[in-house]
């Protein structure tokens, strides 16, 4: 029997023209490009979908401090936010995640959220790789937070 998460992945797969399946960890990883993987997984209640991605290594020192300060500023913006930035101390990486109620999602809605999520993640990754502590204009409220027209 197919569960709600598997059905959502099937619908999303139709939108992206991909075969998406739940893995042995009850998650689904989508490799966007060699340095960018998005993981989809339900929470313990099976009511919310978590979207997660590691973004980039953050070198120790003042630069990392500046990155984390900028991430905190971005996290303090009013909702709706595309993603929440976090720091993974065990791997020294900046990461981004977001949670959505599963009952409101379908393949089309999730693809829109994922598109905005990928844009945000890429902008942070590219800025940090270029030596900036945040993407330009990050800490200003967005008029169109999910990138939909």
Coordinates of C-alpha atoms in Angstrom, one line a residue:
X1 CA 0.0 0.0 0.0
X2 CA 1.3 3.4 -0.9
X3 CA 1.5 6.0 1.9
X4 CA 1.0 9.8 1.7
X5 CA 4.7 10.5 1.4
X6 CA 5.2 8.0 -1.4
X7 CA 2.2 9.5 -3.2
X8 CA 3.7 13.0 -2.8
X9 CA 7.1 11.8 -4.2
X10 CA 5.3 10.1 -7.1
X11 CA 3.5 13.4 -7.9
X12 CA 6.7 15.4 -7.5
X13 CA 8.5 12.9 -9.8
X14 CA 5.9 13.6 -12.5
X15 CA 6.6 17.3 -12.3
X16 CA 10.4 16.8 -12.4
X17 CA 10.3 13.8 -14.8
X18 CA 12.2 11.8 -12.2
X19 CA 11.6 8.4 -10.5
X20 CA 11.5 9.4 -6.8
X21 CA 11.3 6.7 -4.1
X22 CA 11.6 6.4 -0.4
X23 CA 15.0 5.0 0.7
X24 CA 15.8 2.6 3.6
X25 CA 15.9 5.6 5.9
X26 CA 12.4 6.6 5.0
X27 CA 13.7 9.7 3.1
X28 CA 14.3 10.7 -0.5
X29 CA 17.4 12.5 -1.6
X30 CA 17.5 14.5 -4.8
X31 CA 20.9 15.3 -6.3
X32 CA 20.5 18.7 -7.9
X33 CA 24.1 18.9 -9.0
X34 CA 27.4 17.4 -7.7
X35 CA 27.6 19.7 -4.7
X36 CA 23.9 20.1 -3.9
X37 CA 21.6 17.4 -2.5
X38 CA 18.1 18.0 -1.1
X39 CA 16.7 15.5 1.3
X40 CA 12.9 15.1 1.9
X41 CA 11.7 13.3 5.0
X42 CA 8.6 13.1 7.2
X43 CA 8.9 14.0 10.9
X44 CA 8.1 11.4 13.6
X45 CA 4.4 12.3 13.6
X46 CA 4.2 11.7 9.8
X47 CA 2.3 15.0 9.5
X48 CA 5.1 17.3 8.3
X49 CA 7.6 17.2 5.5
X50 CA 11.1 18.3 6.2
X51 CA 13.3 19.7 3.4
X52 CA 17.0 19.8 4.2
X53 CA 20.3 20.5 2.5
X54 CA 23.9 21.0 3.5
X55 CA 25.2 24.1 1.7
X56 CA 28.9 24.6 2.2
X57 CA 31.8 24.1 4.5
X58 CA 32.5 27.1 6.7
X59 CA 36.1 27.7 7.6
X60 CA 36.9 28.4 11.2
X61 CA 37.6 32.0 12.2
X62 CA 36.1 35.5 11.7
X63 CA 34.6 34.6 8.3
X64 CA 32.5 31.8 9.8
X65 CA 31.4 34.1 12.6
X66 CA 30.3 36.6 10.0
X67 CA 28.4 33.9 8.1
X68 CA 26.6 32.8 11.2
X69 CA 25.7 36.4 12.1
X70 CA 24.2 36.9 8.7
X71 CA 22.4 33.6 8.9
X72 CA 20.9 34.6 12.2
X73 CA 19.7 37.9 10.7
X74 CA 18.2 36.0 7.8
X75 CA 16.4 33.7 10.2
X76 CA 14.9 36.6 12.1
X77 CA 13.0 37.8 9.0
X78 CA 9.3 37.6 9.3
X79 CA 7.4 34.5 8.0
X80 CA 6.9 33.2 5.4
X81 CA 10.6 32.2 5.1
X82 CA 11.9 30.0 2.3
X83 CA 14.2 28.2 4.7
X84 CA 15.9 28.4 8.0
X85 CA 19.7 28.4 8.1
X86 CA 21.6 26.3 10.6
X87 CA 25.2 25.3 11.5
X88 CA 26.3 21.7 11.7
X89 CA 29.2 21.8 14.1
X90 CA 30.1 18.1 13.5
X91 CA 30.9 18.9 9.8
X92 CA 31.5 22.6 9.9
X93 CA 28.8 23.2 7.3
X94 CA 26.0 25.7 6.8
X95 CA 22.7 24.0 6.2
X96 CA 19.2 25.0 5.3
X97 CA 15.9 23.4 6.2
X98 CA 12.1 24.0 6.1
X99 CA 9.0 22.2 7.3
X100 CA 5.6 22.0 5.6
X101 CA 2.4 20.3 6.7
X102 CA 2.0 17.2 4.6
X103 CA -1.7 17.5 4.3
X104 CA -1.4 20.7 2.2
X105 CA 1.1 19.5 -0.2
X106 CA 0.9 18.1 -3.7
X107 CA 3.5 17.6 -6.4
X108 CA 2.9 21.1 -7.9
X109 CA 3.0 23.0 -4.6
X110 CA 6.1 21.1 -3.5
X111 CA 7.9 21.8 -6.7
X112 CA 7.3 25.5 -6.3
X113 CA 8.6 25.4 -2.7
X114 CA 11.6 23.3 -3.8
X115 CA 12.4 25.8 -6.6
X116 CA 12.5 28.7 -4.1
X117 CA 14.4 26.5 -1.6
X118 CA 17.0 25.7 -4.3
X119 CA 17.4 29.3 -5.3
X120 CA 17.9 30.4 -1.7
X121 CA 20.4 27.6 -1.0
X122 CA 22.3 28.3 -4.2
X123 CA 22.5 32.0 -3.4
X124 CA 24.0 31.3 0.0
X125 CA 26.4 28.6 -1.3
X126 CA 27.6 30.8 -4.1
X127 CA 28.0 33.9 -1.9
X128 CA 30.1 32.0 0.7
X129 CA 32.2 30.3 -2.0
X130 CA 32.9 33.8 -3.4
X131 CA 34.1 35.1 0.0
X132 CA 30.9 36.9 1.0
X133 CA 29.3 36.2 4.4
X134 CA 25.8 36.3 2.8
X135 CA 24.1 36.9 -0.5
X136 CA 23.4 40.5 -1.4
X137 CA 20.0 41.7 -0.2
X138 CA 19.5 38.7 2.0
X139 CA 18.3 40.4 5.1
X140 CA 15.4 42.3 3.5
X141 CA 11.8 40.9 3.5
X142 CA 10.9 39.4 0.2
X143 CA 7.7 40.4 -1.4
X144 CA 7.3 37.1 -3.1
X145 CA 8.9 34.6 -0.7
X146 CA 8.3 31.4 -2.7
X147 CA 9.4 32.7 -6.1
X148 CA 6.0 32.1 -7.6
X149 CA 4.4 34.5 -10.2

